[in-house]
Coordinates of C-alpha atoms in Angstrom, one line a residue:
X1 CA 115.5 126.0 123.9
X2 CA 113.6 123.1 125.6
X3 CA 110.2 124.4 124.6
X4 CA 111.5 125.4 121.2
X5 CA 112.0 121.8 120.1
X6 CA 108.7 120.6 121.8
X7 CA 110.5 117.9 123.9
X8 CA 108.0 118.1 126.8
X9 CA 105.9 115.2 127.8
X10 CA 102.1 115.2 128.3
X11 CA 101.9 117.1 131.5
X12 CA 98.2 116.3 132.0
X13 CA 98.7 112.6 131.8
X14 CA 101.6 112.9 134.2
X15 CA 99.4 114.8 136.6
X16 CA 96.8 112.1 136.4
X17 CA 99.4 109.4 137.2
X18 CA 100.5 111.5 140.2
X19 CA 97.0 111.0 141.7
X20 CA 96.7 108.2 144.2
X21 CA 93.2 107.3 143.3
X22 CA 93.5 107.6 139.5
X23 CA 91.3 105.1 137.6
X24 CA 91.8 103.3 134.3
X25 CA 88.8 105.1 132.8
X26 CA 90.3 108.5 133.6
X27 CA 93.5 107.6 131.8
X28 CA 91.5 106.2 128.8
X29 CA 89.7 109.5 128.5
X30 CA 93.0 111.2 127.7
X31 CA 93.5 111.7 123.9
X32 CA 97.2 110.9 124.0
X33 CA 97.0 107.8 126.1
X34 CA 97.7 105.5 123.1
X35 CA 100.5 107.7 121.8
X36 CA 102.1 107.6 125.3
X37 CA 101.7 103.9 125.5
X38 CA 103.3 103.3 122.1
X39 CA 106.1 105.7 123.2
X40 CA 106.6 103.4 126.2
X41 CA 105.9 105.9 128.9
X42 CA 107.3 104.0 131.9
X43 CA 104.9 105.3 134.5
X44 CA 101.9 104.6 132.2
X45 CA 103.0 101.1 131.4
X46 CA 103.6 100.3 135.1
X47 CA 100.0 101.4 135.8
X48 CA 98.5 99.5 132.9
X49 CA 100.4 96.2 133.7
X50 CA 98.9 96.0 137.1
X51 CA 96.9 92.8 137.5
X52 CA 93.6 94.7 138.1
X53 CA 94.1 97.0 135.1
X54 CA 95.0 94.2 132.7
X55 CA 92.0 92.2 133.9
X56 CA 89.8 95.2 133.4
X57 CA 91.2 95.8 129.8
X58 CA 90.6 92.2 128.8
X59 CA 87.1 92.2 130.3
X60 CA 86.2 95.4 128.3
X61 CA 87.0 93.7 124.9
X62 CA 85.1 90.5 125.8
X63 CA 82.0 91.8 127.5
X64 CA 79.0 93.5 125.9
X65 CA 78.8 97.2 127.1
X66 CA 75.6 98.4 128.8
X67 CA 72.8 98.9 126.4
X68 CA 71.6 102.3 127.9
X69 CA 74.7 104.2 126.7
X70 CA 74.7 106.3 123.6
X71 CA 75.7 104.1 120.6
X72 CA 78.6 106.5 119.6
X73 CA 80.1 106.2 123.0
X74 CA 79.1 102.6 123.9
X75 CA 82.2 100.9 122.4
X76 CA 84.6 103.8 123.2
X77 CA 86.4 102.0 126.1
X78 CA 86.5 98.5 124.4
X79 CA 88.0 100.1 121.4
X80 CA 90.7 101.9 123.3
X81 CA 91.3 98.8 125.5
X82 CA 91.9 96.7 122.3
X83 CA 94.3 99.3 121.0
X84 CA 96.2 99.4 124.2
X85 CA 96.5 95.6 124.4
X86 CA 97.7 95.3 120.7
X87 CA 100.0 98.4 120.5
X88 CA 102.9 95.9 120.3
X89 CA 104.6 97.0 123.6
X90 CA 106.8 94.2 125.0
X91 CA 105.7 94.5 128.7
X92 CA 102.0 94.3 127.7
X93 CA 102.5 91.4 125.4
X94 CA 104.5 89.6 128.2
X95 CA 101.9 90.3 130.8
X96 CA 99.0 89.1 128.6
X97 CA 100.7 86.1 127.1
X98 CA 102.3 84.7 130.3
X99 CA 99.3 85.2 132.7
X100 CA 96.9 82.2 132.6
X101 CA 94.0 84.0 134.2
X102 CA 94.1 86.7 131.5
X103 CA 94.2 84.1 128.8
X104 CA 91.2 82.3 130.4
X105 CA 89.2 85.6 130.4
X106 CA 90.1 86.1 126.8
X107 CA 89.2 82.5 125.9
X108 CA 85.8 82.8 127.7
X109 CA 84.6 85.1 124.9
X110 CA 84.4 82.0 122.6
X111 CA 82.2 80.2 125.1
X112 CA 79.4 82.8 124.7
X113 CA 76.3 81.7 122.7
X114 CA 75.9 82.7 119.1
X115 CA 75.7 85.1 117.5
X116 CA 78.7 87.1 118.8
X117 CA 78.8 90.8 118.7
X118 CA 80.8 91.4 115.5
X119 CA 82.7 94.4 116.9
X120 CA 83.7 92.6 120.1
X121 CA 84.7 89.6 117.9
X122 CA 87.0 91.8 115.9
X123 CA 88.6 93.1 119.2
X124 CA 89.1 89.5 120.3
X125 CA 90.5 88.4 117.0
X126 CA 93.0 91.3 116.9
X127 CA 94.1 90.6 120.4
X128 CA 94.5 86.9 120.1
X129 CA 96.1 87.4 116.7
X130 CA 98.7 89.7 118.1
X131 CA 99.5 87.2 120.9
X132 CA 99.9 84.4 118.3
X133 CA 102.5 86.5 116.5
X134 CA 104.3 87.8 119.6
X135 CA 103.9 85.1 122.2
X136 CA 103.6 82.1 119.9
X137 CA 104.6 79.2 122.1
X138 CA 102.8 80.3 125.2
X139 CA 99.5 81.0 123.4
X140 CA 99.7 77.8 121.2
X141 CA 100.3 75.6 124.3
X142 CA 97.3 77.3 126.0
X143 CA 95.0 76.7 123.0
X144 CA 96.1 73.1 122.5
X145 CA 95.2 72.3 126.1
X146 CA 91.6 73.5 125.3
X147 CA 89.9 70.5 123.7
X148 CA 87.0 72.4 122.3
X149 CA 88.9 75.4 120.9
X150 CA 88.4 74.5 117.2
X151 CA 84.8 73.5 117.7
X152 CA 84.1 76.9 119.3
X153 CA 85.8 78.8 116.5
X154 CA 83.8 76.9 113.9
X155 CA 80.6 77.4 115.9
X156 CA 81.1 81.2 115.4
X157 CA 82.4 81.0 111.9
X158 CA 79.4 83.0 110.7
X159 CA 81.3 86.0 112.3
X160 CA 84.0 87.0 109.9
X161 CA 86.5 87.8 112.7
X162 CA 86.8 84.0 113.5
X163 CA 88.2 83.5 110.0
X164 CA 91.1 85.8 110.9
X165 CA 91.8 83.7 114.0
X166 CA 92.2 80.5 111.9
X167 CA 94.4 82.3 109.3
X168 CA 96.6 83.7 112.0
X169 CA 97.3 80.2 113.3
X170 CA 98.2 79.1 109.8
X171 CA 100.2 82.1 108.5
X172 CA 101.7 83.9 111.6
X173 CA 103.5 81.0 113.4
X174 CA 107.3 81.1 113.3
X175 CA 109.8 79.4 113.1
X176 CA 108.9 76.8 110.3
X177 CA 109.2 73.7 112.6
X178 CA 106.7 75.2 115.0
X179 CA 104.4 76.2 112.1
X180 CA 104.5 72.6 110.9
X181 CA 103.7 71.4 114.4
X182 CA 100.7 73.7 114.5
X183 CA 99.5 72.6 111.1
X184 CA 99.8 69.0 112.2
X185 CA 97.7 69.8 115.2
X186 CA 95.0 71.5 113.1
X187 CA 95.0 68.6 110.7
X188 CA 94.6 66.1 113.6
X189 CA 91.6 68.2 114.6
X190 CA 90.2 67.7 111.1
X191 CA 90.0 71.4 110.3
X192 CA 89.8 71.0 106.5
X193 CA 87.1 68.3 106.7
X194 CA 85.0 70.3 109.2
X195 CA 85.1 73.4 107.0
X196 CA 84.0 71.4 104.0
X197 CA 81.1 70.1 106.0
X198 CA 79.9 73.7 106.6
X199 CA 79.4 74.1 102.8
X200 CA 76.1 72.4 102.7
X201 CA 72.6 73.4 101.6
X202 CA 71.3 73.0 105.1
X203 CA 73.7 75.6 106.5
X204 CA 73.0 79.3 106.6
X205 CA 74.5 81.4 103.8
X206 CA 76.9 83.4 106.0
X207 CA 78.4 80.3 107.5
X208 CA 78.9 78.7 104.0
X209 CA 80.5 81.9 102.6
X210 CA 83.0 82.3 105.5
X211 CA 83.9 78.6 105.4
X212 CA 84.5 78.8 101.7
X213 CA 86.6 81.9 102.0
X214 CA 88.6 80.3 104.8
X215 CA 89.3 77.2 102.7
X216 CA 90.4 79.4 99.7
X217 CA 92.7 81.4 102.0
X218 CA 94.2 78.3 103.5
X219 CA 95.0 76.9 100.1
X220 CA 96.6 80.1 98.8
X221 CA 98.6 80.6 102.1
X222 CA 99.8 77.0 102.2
X223 CA 100.9 77.1 98.6
X224 CA 102.8 80.4 99.1
X225 CA 104.4 79.1 102.2
X226 CA 105.4 75.9 100.4
X227 CA 107.1 77.9 97.7
X228 CA 108.9 80.1 100.2
X229 CA 110.0 77.4 102.6
X230 CA 111.4 74.8 100.2
X231 CA 114.0 73.7 102.8
X232 CA 111.3 71.9 104.7
X233 CA 110.9 68.5 103.1
X234 CA 107.6 67.5 104.8
X235 CA 104.5 68.6 102.9
X236 CA 101.8 70.9 104.4
X237 CA 99.3 68.5 106.0
X238 CA 96.3 70.8 105.5
X239 CA 97.1 71.4 101.8
X240 CA 97.6 67.6 101.3
X241 CA 94.2 66.9 102.7
X242 CA 92.5 69.7 100.7
X243 CA 94.0 68.5 97.4
X244 CA 93.1 64.9 98.0
X245 CA 90.4 63.2 95.9
X246 CA 88.4 62.3 99.0
X247 CA 88.1 65.9 100.2
X248 CA 87.1 67.2 96.7
X249 CA 84.5 64.4 96.4
X250 CA 83.1 65.3 99.8
X251 CA 82.7 68.9 98.7
X252 CA 81.0 68.0 95.5
X253 CA 78.6 65.6 97.3
X254 CA 77.6 68.4 99.6
X255 CA 77.0 70.8 96.7
X256 CA 74.7 68.4 94.9
X257 CA 72.9 66.7 97.8
X258 CA 69.3 67.6 98.4
X259 CA 68.1 71.0 97.2
X260 CA 70.6 72.8 95.0
X261 CA 70.9 76.2 96.4
X262 CA 72.9 79.0 94.7
X263 CA 74.8 79.8 97.9
X264 CA 76.1 76.3 98.3
X265 CA 77.0 75.8 94.7
X266 CA 78.8 79.2 94.3
X267 CA 80.8 78.8 97.5
X268 CA 81.8 75.3 96.6
X269 CA 82.9 76.3 93.1
X270 CA 85.0 79.1 94.6
X271 CA 87.0 76.4 96.5
X272 CA 87.3 74.3 93.3
X273 CA 88.6 77.4 91.4
X274 CA 91.2 78.0 94.1
X275 CA 92.3 74.4 93.9
X276 CA 92.7 74.8 90.1
X277 CA 94.6 78.0 90.2
X278 CA 97.8 77.9 88.1
X279 CA 99.7 80.5 86.1
X280 CA 98.3 80.9 82.6
X281 CA 100.0 82.5 79.7
X282 CA 98.4 85.4 77.9
X283 CA 96.8 84.3 74.6
X284 CA 96.5 87.2 72.1
X285 CA 95.8 89.7 74.9
X286 CA 93.4 87.4 76.7
X287 CA 94.1 87.5 80.5
X288 CA 93.7 84.3 82.5
X289 CA 90.3 83.6 84.1
X290 CA 91.3 84.4 87.6
X291 CA 94.2 86.8 87.1
X292 CA 96.7 85.1 89.4
X293 CA 100.4 85.4 88.8
X294 CA 101.6 82.5 91.0
X295 CA 102.6 79.2 89.4
X296 CA 101.3 75.9 90.9
X297 CA 100.9 72.4 89.7
X298 CA 97.3 71.1 89.9
X299 CA 97.1 67.7 91.5
X300 CA 95.5 65.2 89.1
X301 CA 93.4 63.8 92.0
X302 CA 91.4 67.1 91.9
X303 CA 90.4 66.5 88.3
X304 CA 89.6 62.9 88.9
X305 CA 87.2 63.9 91.6
X306 CA 85.5 66.5 89.5
X307 CA 85.1 64.5 86.3
X308 CA 82.1 62.3 87.5
X309 CA 80.2 65.5 88.5
X310 CA 80.6 67.4 85.2
X311 CA 77.1 66.3 84.1
X312 CA 75.7 68.0 87.2
X313 CA 77.5 71.3 86.3
X314 CA 76.2 70.9 82.7
X315 CA 72.7 70.5 84.1
X316 CA 73.1 73.7 86.1
X317 CA 73.7 75.6 82.9
X318 CA 70.3 74.2 81.7
X319 CA 68.4 74.5 84.9
X320 CA 69.9 76.9 87.4
X321 CA 68.3 77.8 90.7
X322 CA 65.2 79.8 90.1
X323 CA 65.7 83.6 90.1
X324 CA 63.1 86.4 89.9
X325 CA 63.0 88.7 86.9
X326 CA 65.5 91.5 87.1
X327 CA 65.0 95.2 86.2
X328 CA 68.0 96.5 84.3
X329 CA 68.8 99.8 82.5
X330 CA 67.9 98.1 79.2
X331 CA 64.6 96.7 80.4
X332 CA 63.3 93.7 82.4
X333 CA 65.5 90.5 82.2
X334 CA 62.9 87.8 82.6
X335 CA 65.5 85.0 83.2
X336 CA 68.8 86.5 84.6
X337 CA 72.0 84.5 84.0
X338 CA 72.6 84.3 87.7
X339 CA 75.7 83.8 89.8
X340 CA 75.4 80.0 89.6
X341 CA 75.8 79.8 85.8
X342 CA 78.5 82.4 85.8
X343 CA 80.5 80.4 88.3
X344 CA 80.0 77.2 86.3
X345 CA 81.3 79.0 83.2
X346 CA 84.4 80.1 85.2
X347 CA 84.9 76.5 86.3
X348 CA 84.6 75.2 82.8
X349 CA 87.2 77.7 81.6
X350 CA 89.6 76.6 84.4
X351 CA 89.0 72.9 83.8
X352 CA 89.6 73.2 80.0
X353 CA 92.9 75.0 80.6
X354 CA 94.1 72.6 83.3
X355 CA 92.9 69.4 81.6
X356 CA 94.4 70.4 78.3
X357 CA 97.7 70.5 80.0
X358 CA 97.6 67.4 82.2
X359 CA 94.4 65.5 82.1
X360 CA 92.6 65.4 78.8
X361 CA 89.8 63.2 80.0
X362 CA 88.0 66.2 81.6
X363 CA 88.1 68.1 78.3
X364 CA 86.8 65.1 76.4
X365 CA 83.9 64.7 78.9
X366 CA 83.0 68.4 78.5
X367 CA 83.0 67.9 74.7
X368 CA 80.8 64.8 75.0
X369 CA 78.3 66.8 77.1
X370 CA 78.3 69.6 74.5
X371 CA 79.0 72.1 77.3
X372 CA 80.8 74.4 75.0
X373 CA 77.9 74.5 72.6
X374 CA 75.6 75.5 75.6
X375 CA 78.0 78.2 76.7
X376 CA 78.0 79.7 73.2
X377 CA 74.2 79.7 73.3
X378 CA 74.4 81.7 76.6
X379 CA 77.0 84.0 75.1
X380 CA 74.7 85.2 72.4
X381 CA 71.5 85.1 74.6
X382 CA 72.9 87.3 77.3
X383 CA 74.0 90.2 75.1
X384 CA 75.2 92.5 77.9
X385 CA 76.8 90.1 80.4
X386 CA 80.5 90.7 79.8
X387 CA 81.5 88.5 82.7
X388 CA 80.1 85.6 80.9
X389 CA 81.5 86.7 77.5
X390 CA 85.1 86.7 79.0
X391 CA 84.8 83.2 80.2
X392 CA 83.5 81.9 76.9
X393 CA 86.3 83.8 75.1
X394 CA 88.8 82.0 77.4
X395 CA 87.3 78.7 76.5
X396 CA 87.6 79.4 72.8
X397 CA 91.2 80.6 73.3
X398 CA 92.1 76.9 73.9
X399 CA 91.4 76.0 70.3
X400 CA 94.9 74.7 70.0
X401 CA 93.8 71.2 71.0
X402 CA 92.9 69.1 68.0
X403 CA 90.0 67.4 69.7
X404 CA 88.6 70.6 71.0
X405 CA 89.0 72.5 67.7
X406 CA 87.2 69.8 65.9
X407 CA 84.3 70.1 68.4
X408 CA 84.2 73.9 68.0
X409 CA 84.1 73.9 64.2
X410 CA 82.0 70.8 63.5
X411 CA 79.5 70.6 66.4
X412 CA 79.4 74.2 67.8
X413 CA 79.5 75.8 64.3
X414 CA 81.8 78.6 65.7
X415 CA 82.4 80.2 62.3
X416 CA 78.8 80.3 61.4
X417 CA 77.8 81.8 64.8
X418 CA 80.5 84.5 64.4
X419 CA 79.3 85.5 60.9
X420 CA 75.6 85.5 61.8
X421 CA 76.1 87.5 65.0
X422 CA 78.2 90.1 63.2
X423 CA 75.7 90.5 60.4
X424 CA 72.8 90.8 62.9
X425 CA 74.7 93.5 64.8
X426 CA 75.4 95.4 61.6
X427 CA 71.7 95.2 60.7
X428 CA 70.6 96.5 64.2
X429 CA 73.1 99.4 64.1
X430 CA 72.0 100.4 60.5
X431 CA 68.5 100.7 61.8
X432 CA 69.6 103.0 64.6
X433 CA 69.9 100.4 67.3
X434 CA 72.6 99.8 69.9
X435 CA 75.8 97.9 69.2
X436 CA 75.7 94.5 70.9
X437 CA 77.6 94.2 74.2
X438 CA 79.5 91.1 73.1
X439 CA 81.0 92.6 70.0
X440 CA 84.4 93.4 71.6
X441 CA 84.7 89.8 72.8
X442 CA 83.4 88.5 69.5
X443 CA 86.2 90.4 67.7
X444 CA 88.8 88.8 69.9
X445 CA 87.3 85.4 69.4
X446 CA 87.4 85.9 65.6
X447 CA 91.1 87.0 65.9
X448 CA 91.8 83.9 68.0
X449 CA 90.4 81.7 65.2
X450 CA 92.5 83.6 62.5
X451 CA 95.6 83.4 64.7
X452 CA 95.3 79.6 65.2
X453 CA 94.5 79.2 61.5
X454 CA 97.7 80.9 60.5
X455 CA 100.2 80.1 63.3
X456 CA 98.5 77.8 65.8
X457 CA 99.9 74.3 66.8
X458 CA 97.1 72.6 64.8
X459 CA 96.7 75.1 62.0
X460 CA 96.7 72.4 59.4
X461 CA 93.7 70.7 61.0
X462 CA 91.9 74.0 61.5
X463 CA 92.5 74.9 57.8
X464 CA 91.0 71.6 56.7
X465 CA 88.0 72.2 59.0
X466 CA 87.5 75.7 57.4
X467 CA 87.7 74.1 54.0
X468 CA 84.9 71.6 55.0
X469 CA 82.5 74.5 55.7
X470 CA 79.6 75.0 53.3
X471 CA 80.7 77.0 50.3
X472 CA 78.5 79.9 51.2
X473 CA 79.9 80.2 54.7
X474 CA 83.5 79.7 53.5
X475 CA 83.2 82.6 51.1
X476 CA 81.6 84.8 53.7
X477 CA 84.3 83.9 56.2
X478 CA 87.1 84.9 53.8
X479 CA 85.5 88.2 53.0
X480 CA 84.9 88.8 56.7
X481 CA 88.5 88.2 57.6
X482 CA 90.0 90.2 54.7
X483 CA 87.7 93.2 55.0
X484 CA 85.4 93.5 58.0
X485 CA 87.7 92.0 60.7
X486 CA 90.8 93.7 59.2
X487 CA 89.1 97.1 59.2
X488 CA 87.9 96.6 62.8
X489 CA 91.4 95.7 64.0
X490 CA 92.8 98.8 62.2
X491 CA 90.3 101.0 64.0
X492 CA 91.0 99.4 67.3
X493 CA 94.8 100.0 67.0
X494 CA 94.5 103.7 66.2
X495 CA 95.7 105.9 69.1
X496 CA 93.0 108.2 70.4
X497 CA 95.6 110.9 71.0
X498 CA 99.0 111.2 69.3
X499 CA 101.7 111.5 71.9
X500 CA 103.7 114.3 70.2
X501 CA 100.6 116.3 69.6
X502 CA 99.4 115.9 73.1
X503 CA 102.8 117.1 74.5
X504 CA 102.7 120.2 72.2
X505 CA 99.1 121.1 73.2
X506 CA 99.9 120.6 76.8
X507 CA 102.9 123.0 76.7
X508 CA 100.8 125.6 74.9
X509 CA 98.0 125.3 77.4
X510 CA 100.4 125.8 80.4
X511 CA 102.0 128.8 78.7
X512 CA 98.6 130.3 78.0
X513 CA 97.4 129.7 81.6
X514 CA 100.5 131.4 83.0
X515 CA 100.1 134.4 80.6
X516 CA 96.5 134.9 81.7
X517 CA 97.6 135.2 85.3
X518 CA 100.1 138.1 84.5
X519 CA 98.0 141.3 84.4
X520 CA 101.0 143.6 84.0
X521 CA 104.1 143.9 81.8
X522 CA 107.7 143.8 83.0
X523 CA 110.6 145.0 80.9
X524 CA 113.8 142.9 80.7
X525 CA 116.0 145.9 81.7
X526 CA 113.8 146.4 84.8
X527 CA 114.1 142.8 85.9
X528 CA 117.9 142.8 85.4
X529 CA 118.4 146.0 87.4
X530 CA 116.3 144.7 90.3
X531 CA 118.2 141.4 90.3
X532 CA 121.5 143.2 90.7
X533 CA 120.3 145.3 93.6
X534 CA 118.9 142.3 95.4
X535 CA 122.2 140.3 95.1
X536 CA 124.3 143.3 96.3
X537 CA 122.0 143.7 99.3
X538 CA 122.1 140.0 100.1
X539 CA 125.9 139.9 100.1
X540 CA 126.1 142.8 102.4
X541 CA 123.7 141.6 105.0
X542 CA 124.2 137.8 105.1
X543 CA 127.2 136.9 107.1
X544 CA 128.9 133.5 106.7
X545 CA 128.3 130.9 109.5
X546 CA 130.8 131.1 112.3
X547 CA 132.5 127.7 112.9
X548 CA 132.6 128.2 116.6
X549 CA 128.8 128.9 116.8
X550 CA 127.1 127.4 119.8
X551 CA 125.9 123.9 119.3
X552 CA 122.5 123.5 120.9
X553 CA 123.0 119.7 121.3
X554 CA 126.4 119.9 122.9
X555 CA 126.5 118.7 126.5
X556 CA 128.2 121.4 128.7
X557 CA 127.9 123.1 132.0
X558 CA 125.5 126.0 132.0
X559 CA 126.1 128.9 134.3
X560 CA 125.2 132.6 134.5
X561 CA 128.4 133.8 132.9
X562 CA 127.9 131.7 129.9
X563 CA 124.4 132.9 129.4
X564 CA 125.5 136.6 129.8
X565 CA 128.2 136.1 127.1
X566 CA 125.7 134.6 124.7
X567 CA 123.4 137.5 125.1
X568 CA 126.2 140.0 124.5
X569 CA 127.2 138.4 121.1

């Protein structure tokens, strides 16, 4: 019965533990050592928690293995050591978190020269992250005593595992008062300002990218925590600094100082987009620019800091960093749009939405710079770049503002552009050419104009702007709306497959498939007769369960007489 339910332990591992001279490496060669550790095998844990074994495990995850070993086996022991140290067993966590020499060995990994081995860095990050979660006070007290801790982490920020260490300190510290104390310490160490300094043209791209991603994660985590922990009256010190006008201005100065590199500008814009994240309503099926569901209030100081630099962003649309011609499936693109201009378009869409709700000066400055006119030029120039088309569509969706709608119709000639682009596409298709890639977005832009003309908040003003169009364009627009656009919308709303028809065909197909598998015929009488025989046989042979049947789990004295009686049953 014991073997039947497979309740035996790993006999080979137990045999190894019986050896007086067993080594840590021998145990780590066993396939089930991790499973036994997680199952809290008492003898195994006693062995692993010896001072010498723990020191050896920590050394494995922080020291480069010998180079002569085969690459597939080189990091075998460091990987197993990391799994053993982070398998979330209380005695291992206590031993590692309470022993200062072990923490010193772990910390010494940060003191190595750059670049760190990325795999060892991930082992270090996982181990220290587990300790921050499980032995919070002990580890935080140890790290706070190290004056250069933050400097060392930022020194190695080009290794992505170091980002995880910082985020663990921000998101995994409990309870809330201790978390606030940790955030205050990080703020006193000027973490936010030092990360912003890393987004600079003179820094390497990997360092800029990781610093930008860390800032974005800090902003999102801090806002989420603020929403969840509303009982704490004190604001998040890191978030307060990042949302301040001084920090945003410093970031923008770094982006536009010296040579304007794509890496610096794109990474800087990503931080700005994160600061501008708010929940946006769906406008005629148009999703928000970033797709976030959370609801935040954008600090006006962010917009005030961005406003003086709008002219620099506008100039980037005109003169982006140089890019080589790009070979695409449709031919050579002599001047690609580039990541810089795409991110500027995303920023403009976010600014227009945010400023229309709280700070109209930014929208007015963008209108003064004719940024929207320039974006429309790019919309029609880059026929196949749907990423850009979406951002321009989002900008046009904000037509509800009187000032902005006047700009779109009077200065950007939105209606004329829609009509001319549509007619050009029809001409190309009639000659056997390909349908333009922006036509789907152009349809939605046209529908946005029609919707605001009929039901929008400033429909009266938009109606008067349409009336002021040249007579030729006004007539063409009315015909376009009544016929072309209406027919396009009708086609777009037709279901590709009728639900009822699909269900009928699906059932028929299943029945046909089953019928094909049956290569013989069975009569109804034959089936009924066999069913009756089977039921009679089953009733005769199957006996009901006896209530006094032996319970295999019942604790009782086992003797020879009992076993003999069981066999005779």
